[in-house]
Each structure stands twice: as C-alpha cells, then as structure tokens.
mmCIF file of C-alpha atoms in Angstrom:
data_model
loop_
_atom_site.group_PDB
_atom_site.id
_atom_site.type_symbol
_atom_site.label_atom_id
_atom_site.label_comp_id
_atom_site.label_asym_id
_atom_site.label_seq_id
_atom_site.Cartn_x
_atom_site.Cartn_y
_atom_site.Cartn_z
ATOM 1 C CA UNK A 52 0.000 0.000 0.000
ATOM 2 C CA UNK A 53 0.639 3.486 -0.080
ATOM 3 C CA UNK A 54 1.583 3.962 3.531
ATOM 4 C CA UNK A 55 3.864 0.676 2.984
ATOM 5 C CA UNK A 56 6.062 2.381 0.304
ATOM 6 C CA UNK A 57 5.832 5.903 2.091
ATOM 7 C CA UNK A 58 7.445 4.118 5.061
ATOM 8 C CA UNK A 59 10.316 1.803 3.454
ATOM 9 C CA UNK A 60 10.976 5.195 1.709
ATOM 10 C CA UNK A 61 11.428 7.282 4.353
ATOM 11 C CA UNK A 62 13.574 4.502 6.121
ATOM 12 C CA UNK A 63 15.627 4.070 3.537
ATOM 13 C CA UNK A 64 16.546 7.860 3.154
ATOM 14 C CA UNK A 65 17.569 8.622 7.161
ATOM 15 C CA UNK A 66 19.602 5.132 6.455
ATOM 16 C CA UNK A 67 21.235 6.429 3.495
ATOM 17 C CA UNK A 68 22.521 9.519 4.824
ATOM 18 C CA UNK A 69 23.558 8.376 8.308
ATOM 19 C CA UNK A 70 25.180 5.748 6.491
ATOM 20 C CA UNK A 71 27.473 8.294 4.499
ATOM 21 C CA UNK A 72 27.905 10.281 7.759
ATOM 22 C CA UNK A 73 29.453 7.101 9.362
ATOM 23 C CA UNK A 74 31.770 5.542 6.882
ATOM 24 C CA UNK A 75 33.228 8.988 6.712
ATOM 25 C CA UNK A 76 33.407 9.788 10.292
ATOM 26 C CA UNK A 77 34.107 5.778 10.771
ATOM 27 C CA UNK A 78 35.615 4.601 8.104
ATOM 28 C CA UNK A 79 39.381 4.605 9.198
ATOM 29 C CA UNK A 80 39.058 3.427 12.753
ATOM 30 C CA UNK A 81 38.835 -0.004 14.524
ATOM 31 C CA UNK A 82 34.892 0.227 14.116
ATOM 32 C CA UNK A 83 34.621 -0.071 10.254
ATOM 33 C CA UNK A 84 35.406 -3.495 9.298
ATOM 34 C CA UNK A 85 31.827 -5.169 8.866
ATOM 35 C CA UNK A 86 29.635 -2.737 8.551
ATOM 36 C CA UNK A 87 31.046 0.904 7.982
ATOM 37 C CA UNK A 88 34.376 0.576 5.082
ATOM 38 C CA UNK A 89 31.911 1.851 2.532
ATOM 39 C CA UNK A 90 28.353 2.944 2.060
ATOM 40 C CA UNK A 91 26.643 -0.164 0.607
ATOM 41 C CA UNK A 92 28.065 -1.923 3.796
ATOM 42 C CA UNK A 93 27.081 0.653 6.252
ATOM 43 C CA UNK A 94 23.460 0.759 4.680
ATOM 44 C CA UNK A 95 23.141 -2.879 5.548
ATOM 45 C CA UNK A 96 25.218 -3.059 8.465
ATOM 46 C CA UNK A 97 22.632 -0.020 9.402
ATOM 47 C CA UNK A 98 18.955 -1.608 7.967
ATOM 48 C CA UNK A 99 19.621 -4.703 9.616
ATOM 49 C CA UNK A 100 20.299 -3.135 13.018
ATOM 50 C CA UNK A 101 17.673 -0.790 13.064
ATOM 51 C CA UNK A 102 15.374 -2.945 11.480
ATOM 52 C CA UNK A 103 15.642 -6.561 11.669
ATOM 53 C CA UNK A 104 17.731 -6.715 15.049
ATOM 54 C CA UNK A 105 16.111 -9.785 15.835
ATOM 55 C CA UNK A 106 17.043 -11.319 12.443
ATOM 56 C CA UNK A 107 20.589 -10.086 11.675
ATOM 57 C CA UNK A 108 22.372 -13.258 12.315
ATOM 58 C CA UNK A 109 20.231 -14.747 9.762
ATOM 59 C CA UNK A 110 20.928 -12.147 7.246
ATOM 60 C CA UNK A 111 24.541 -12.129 7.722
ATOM 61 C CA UNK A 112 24.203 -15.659 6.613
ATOM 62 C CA UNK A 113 22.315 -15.051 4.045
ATOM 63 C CA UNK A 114 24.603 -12.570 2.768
ATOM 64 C CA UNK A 115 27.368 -14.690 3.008
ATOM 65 C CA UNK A 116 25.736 -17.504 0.617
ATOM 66 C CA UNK A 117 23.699 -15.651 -1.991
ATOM 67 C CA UNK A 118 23.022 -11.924 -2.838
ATOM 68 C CA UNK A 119 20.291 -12.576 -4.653
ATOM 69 C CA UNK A 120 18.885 -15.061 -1.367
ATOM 70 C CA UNK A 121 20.172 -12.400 0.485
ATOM 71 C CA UNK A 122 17.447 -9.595 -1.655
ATOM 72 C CA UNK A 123 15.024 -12.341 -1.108
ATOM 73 C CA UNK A 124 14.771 -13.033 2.182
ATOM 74 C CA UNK A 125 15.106 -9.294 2.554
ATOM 75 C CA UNK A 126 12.240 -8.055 0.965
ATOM 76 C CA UNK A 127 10.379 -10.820 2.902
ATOM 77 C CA UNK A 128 10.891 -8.850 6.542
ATOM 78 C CA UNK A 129 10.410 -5.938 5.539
ATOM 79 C CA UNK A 130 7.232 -6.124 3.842
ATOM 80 C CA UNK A 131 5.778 -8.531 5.943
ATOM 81 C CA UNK A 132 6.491 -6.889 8.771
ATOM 82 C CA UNK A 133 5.669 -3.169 7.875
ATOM 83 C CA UNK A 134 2.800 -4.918 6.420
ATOM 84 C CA UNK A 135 1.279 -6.521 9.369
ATOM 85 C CA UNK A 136 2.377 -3.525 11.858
ATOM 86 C CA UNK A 137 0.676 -1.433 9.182
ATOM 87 C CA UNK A 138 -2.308 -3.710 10.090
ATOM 88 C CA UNK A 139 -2.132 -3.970 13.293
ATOM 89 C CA UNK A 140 -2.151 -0.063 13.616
ATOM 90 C CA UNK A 141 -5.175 0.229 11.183
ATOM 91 C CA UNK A 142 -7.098 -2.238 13.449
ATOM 92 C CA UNK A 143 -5.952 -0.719 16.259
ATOM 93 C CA UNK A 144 -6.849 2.469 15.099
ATOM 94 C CA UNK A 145 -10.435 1.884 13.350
ATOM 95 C CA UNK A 146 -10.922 0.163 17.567
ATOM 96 C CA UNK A 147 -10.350 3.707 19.005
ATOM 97 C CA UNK A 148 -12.504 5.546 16.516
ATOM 98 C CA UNK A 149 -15.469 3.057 16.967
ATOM 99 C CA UNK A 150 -15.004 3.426 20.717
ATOM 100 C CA UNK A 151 -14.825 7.236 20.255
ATOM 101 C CA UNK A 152 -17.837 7.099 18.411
ATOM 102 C CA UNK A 153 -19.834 5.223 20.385
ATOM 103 C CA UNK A 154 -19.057 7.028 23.800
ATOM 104 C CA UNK A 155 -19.351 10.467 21.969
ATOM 105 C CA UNK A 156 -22.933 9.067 20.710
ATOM 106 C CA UNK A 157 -24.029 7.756 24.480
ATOM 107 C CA UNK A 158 -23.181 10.984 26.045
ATOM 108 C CA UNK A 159 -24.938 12.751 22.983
ATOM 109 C CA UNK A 160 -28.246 10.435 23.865
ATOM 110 C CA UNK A 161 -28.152 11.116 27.941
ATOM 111 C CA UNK A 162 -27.429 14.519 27.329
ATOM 112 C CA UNK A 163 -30.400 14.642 25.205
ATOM 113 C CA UNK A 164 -32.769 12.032 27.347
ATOM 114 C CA UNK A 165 -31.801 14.974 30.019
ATOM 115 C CA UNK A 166 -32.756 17.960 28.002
ATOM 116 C CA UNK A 167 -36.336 16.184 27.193
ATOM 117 C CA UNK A 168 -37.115 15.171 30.207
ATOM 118 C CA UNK A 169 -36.637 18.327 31.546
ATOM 119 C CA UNK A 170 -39.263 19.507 28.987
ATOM 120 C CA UNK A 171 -41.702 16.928 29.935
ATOM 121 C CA UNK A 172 -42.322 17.451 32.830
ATOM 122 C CA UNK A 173 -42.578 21.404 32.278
ATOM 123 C CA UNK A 174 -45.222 21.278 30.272
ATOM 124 C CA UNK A 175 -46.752 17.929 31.866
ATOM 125 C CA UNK A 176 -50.474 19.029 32.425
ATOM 126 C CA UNK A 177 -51.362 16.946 35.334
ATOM 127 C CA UNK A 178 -47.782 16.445 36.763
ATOM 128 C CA UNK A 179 -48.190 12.622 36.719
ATOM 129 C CA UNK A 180 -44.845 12.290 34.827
ATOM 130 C CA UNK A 181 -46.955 10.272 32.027
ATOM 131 C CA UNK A 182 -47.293 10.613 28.219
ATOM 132 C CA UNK A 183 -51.166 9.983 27.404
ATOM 133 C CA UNK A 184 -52.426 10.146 23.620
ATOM 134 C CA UNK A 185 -54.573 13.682 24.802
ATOM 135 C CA UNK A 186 -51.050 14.840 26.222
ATOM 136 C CA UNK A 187 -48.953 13.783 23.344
ATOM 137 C CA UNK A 188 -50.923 15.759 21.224
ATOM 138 C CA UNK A 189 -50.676 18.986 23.391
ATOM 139 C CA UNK A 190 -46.592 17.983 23.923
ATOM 140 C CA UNK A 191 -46.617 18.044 19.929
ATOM 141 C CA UNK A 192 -48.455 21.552 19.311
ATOM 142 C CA UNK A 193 -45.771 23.378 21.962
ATOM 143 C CA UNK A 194 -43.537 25.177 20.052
ATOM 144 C CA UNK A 195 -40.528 24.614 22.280
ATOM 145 C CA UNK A 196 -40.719 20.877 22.479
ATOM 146 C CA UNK A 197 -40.739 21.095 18.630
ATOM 147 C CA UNK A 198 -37.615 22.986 18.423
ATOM 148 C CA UNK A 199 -36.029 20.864 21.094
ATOM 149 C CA UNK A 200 -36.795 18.069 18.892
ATOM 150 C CA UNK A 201 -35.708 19.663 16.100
ATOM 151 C CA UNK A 202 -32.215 20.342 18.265
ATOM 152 C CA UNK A 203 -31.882 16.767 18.870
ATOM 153 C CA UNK A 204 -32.305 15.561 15.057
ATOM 154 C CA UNK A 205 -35.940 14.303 15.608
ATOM 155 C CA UNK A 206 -37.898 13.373 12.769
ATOM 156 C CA UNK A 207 -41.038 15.526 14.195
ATOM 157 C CA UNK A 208 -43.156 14.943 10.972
ATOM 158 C CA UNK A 209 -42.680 11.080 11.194
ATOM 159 C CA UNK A 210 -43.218 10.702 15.123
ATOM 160 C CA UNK A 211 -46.619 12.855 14.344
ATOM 161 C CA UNK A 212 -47.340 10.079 11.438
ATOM 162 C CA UNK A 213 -46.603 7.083 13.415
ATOM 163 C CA UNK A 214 -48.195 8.684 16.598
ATOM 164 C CA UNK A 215 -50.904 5.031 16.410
ATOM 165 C CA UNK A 216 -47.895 2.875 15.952
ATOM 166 C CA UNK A 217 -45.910 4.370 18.996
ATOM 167 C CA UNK A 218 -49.398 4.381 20.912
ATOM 168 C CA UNK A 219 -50.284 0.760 19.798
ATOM 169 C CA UNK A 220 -51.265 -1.361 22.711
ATOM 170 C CA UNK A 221 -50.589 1.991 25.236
ATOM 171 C CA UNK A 222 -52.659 4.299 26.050
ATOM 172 C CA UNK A 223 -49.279 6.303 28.199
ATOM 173 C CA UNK A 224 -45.928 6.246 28.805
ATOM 174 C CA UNK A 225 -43.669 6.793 31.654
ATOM 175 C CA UNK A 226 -41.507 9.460 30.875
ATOM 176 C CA UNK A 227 -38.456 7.373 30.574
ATOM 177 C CA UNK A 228 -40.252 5.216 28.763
ATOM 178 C CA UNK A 229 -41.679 7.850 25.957
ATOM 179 C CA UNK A 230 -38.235 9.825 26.072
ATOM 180 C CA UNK A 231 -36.521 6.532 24.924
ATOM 181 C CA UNK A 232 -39.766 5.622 22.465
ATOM 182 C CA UNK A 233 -39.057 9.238 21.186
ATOM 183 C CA UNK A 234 -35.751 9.012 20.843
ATOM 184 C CA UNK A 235 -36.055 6.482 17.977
ATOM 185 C CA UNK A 236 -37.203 9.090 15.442
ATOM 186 C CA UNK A 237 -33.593 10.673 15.245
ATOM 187 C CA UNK A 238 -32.926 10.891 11.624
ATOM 188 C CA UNK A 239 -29.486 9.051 12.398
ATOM 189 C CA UNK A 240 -31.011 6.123 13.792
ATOM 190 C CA UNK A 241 -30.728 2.795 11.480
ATOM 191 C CA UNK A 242 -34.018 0.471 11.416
ATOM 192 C CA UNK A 243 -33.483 -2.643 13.428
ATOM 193 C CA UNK A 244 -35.206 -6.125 13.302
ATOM 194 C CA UNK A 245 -37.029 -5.125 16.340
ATOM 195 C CA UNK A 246 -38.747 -1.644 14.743
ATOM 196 C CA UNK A 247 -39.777 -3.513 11.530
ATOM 197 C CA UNK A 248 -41.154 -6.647 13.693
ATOM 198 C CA UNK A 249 -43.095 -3.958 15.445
ATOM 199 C CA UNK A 250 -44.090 -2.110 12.549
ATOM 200 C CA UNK A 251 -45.157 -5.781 11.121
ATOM 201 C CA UNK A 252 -47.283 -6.627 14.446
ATOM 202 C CA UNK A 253 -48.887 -2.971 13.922
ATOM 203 C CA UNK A 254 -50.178 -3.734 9.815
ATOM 204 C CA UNK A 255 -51.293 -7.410 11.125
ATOM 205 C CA UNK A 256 -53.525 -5.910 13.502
ATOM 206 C CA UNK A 257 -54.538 -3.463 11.358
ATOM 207 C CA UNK A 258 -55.398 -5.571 8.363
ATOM 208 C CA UNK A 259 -57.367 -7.946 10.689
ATOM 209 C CA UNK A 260 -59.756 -4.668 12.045
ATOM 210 C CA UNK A 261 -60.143 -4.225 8.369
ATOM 211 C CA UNK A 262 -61.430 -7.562 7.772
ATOM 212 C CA UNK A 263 -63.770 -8.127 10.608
ATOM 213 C CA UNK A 264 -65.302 -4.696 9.054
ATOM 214 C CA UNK A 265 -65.450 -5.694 5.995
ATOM 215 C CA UNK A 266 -66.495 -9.148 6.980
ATOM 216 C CA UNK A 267 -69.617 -7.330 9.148
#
C-alpha cells in the first residue's frame, strides 16, 4: 500500500545519509570493518540493526551464501512486517474511533434524554410524569418541544405520522419510557429487526380490524 512504500521510503533515506555520515566519520578506525568501510556496507550493516535486530544473524548468513537469497529473504521482513504492523495499527486504530464514536454518541443520547425530560415534565399538564395520547398531542403543538426536537435531530413529521404505531397497545408512557420511544425518530437512527417486527405486528392488527369490518 501506499503507507507501505511511504514508510520503506522514508527509512531508507535517514539510512542512506547516516550511512554516508558514518563511513566517513568511521571509516578509518577499529569500528569499520563489517559494517562501515563503505556505504553499501554501512546501509546494511545499518537496515539490519535498526530494522531486523532480531534477524541479523540470519541475514549475515544469508549474505554470506547468496546476494540474490540475500534480496530475497530481505524483501520478505520488511514487507511482511511493515505490512502486518501497518495492520495492526489500522485495526488498532479503526478500535479507538469506533469506541470514540460510540461514547461520543451515548453521552450525545443522555445529554439529550436529560434535556427532554426536563421539557416533559414542564409542560406535563397533570404532573403525573406520564405521556397519554390527549397529552402527546398537546406535547406536539408546543412550540418549544418542537424545536427541542428539532435540536436533537428528531424526525417531528414522522413521530406525528406514526403517533398510532408508537401508541399501539398503550394508552401512556412513563416518561423514561416515551423519552426513549421518542428518541427512535432521530434521523441518524438505522431500522433494526425489532422496529420492523413492530411495525409488522402494527399492519397485522390493522389488516385484521379491516377484515372483521369488511367481513360485518
């Protein structure tokens, strides 16, 4: 990848110039033989060090047998393992953001359960800290809760709409309980099994009203 090749090239250029640095600075003292007496040495003598520590003595035998071995088993640690740390650091990495996401999204949600709540029981008519049909239709027609919807990317038109679904089988909601119910109509919500099982239930029942009418 591109990341792969942006990293091997970088690497390669610090090791290149150090490498000059030290066979000049190096090259006539008792530390050159091996790895600094010119700058194809002190590259490798360099790479392998900083690289492939853990895998020197195997190049250096390598080296010794076969150059082109030598290029082979080269390019083999050094893309595999920039590869898989290049991996590792994208899975690591797409972890963190998920996480991020997630707790940014939770506090988002309490902070907003708060905020309508708050709201509710403001403009709760008989302070019973319930949601009847009569009340959600009041709750609905109050231009602030509207906004505050709005605010917390509720699809107002589409909790009006389904007002019989949400209602279906309860005539009133705690206020946890219709905050949560309520908070299901943010546009950013994805449908789950569970909503379209519901939404299922809702159309059986209503199809079977419509045929006992029909059938009367």
């Amino acid at each position: 990848s591109g990341s792969v090749l942006s990293t091997l090239a970088l690497l390669f250029a610090i090791i290149y110039v150090f490498a000059i640095v030290f066979v000049q600075l190096l090259s006539k003292t008792s530390a050159a033989p091996g790895c600094f007496e010119n700058i194809p040495q002190a590259v490798n003598c360099l790479f392998l060090n900083a690289a492939l520590a853990d895998q020197k003595d195997v190049m250096d035998s390598v080296l010794a047998q076969d150059a082109v071995a030598y290029a082979s088993a080269l390019l083999y640690f050094v893309v595999g393992s920039l590869t898989i740390m290049n991996m590792l650091i994208g899975a690591l990495c797409e972890v963190v953001s998920v996480v991020a996401r997630e707790q940014s999204e939770h506090a988002k949600v309490e902070a907003c359960k708060e905020k309508l709540t708050s709201l509710l029981i403001e403009i709760d008519a008989n302070s019973d800290l319930k949601v009847s049909r009569a009340e959600f239709v009041s709750i609905m027609a109050n231009p602030d809760m509207v906004r505050t919807l709005a605010e917390l990317e509720v699809d107002v038109e589409a909790l009006i709409e389904y007002a019989d679904v949400v209602f279906d089988g309860c005539d009133e909601f705690e206020l946890p309980q219709f905050v949560d119910t309520v908070l299901q109509f943010r546009a950013s919500n994805s449908a789950t099994v569970k909503d379209l099982a519901h939404i299922r239930r809702v159309l059986a029942k209503n199809m079977g009203a419509l045929e006992d009418v029909h059938g009367k």
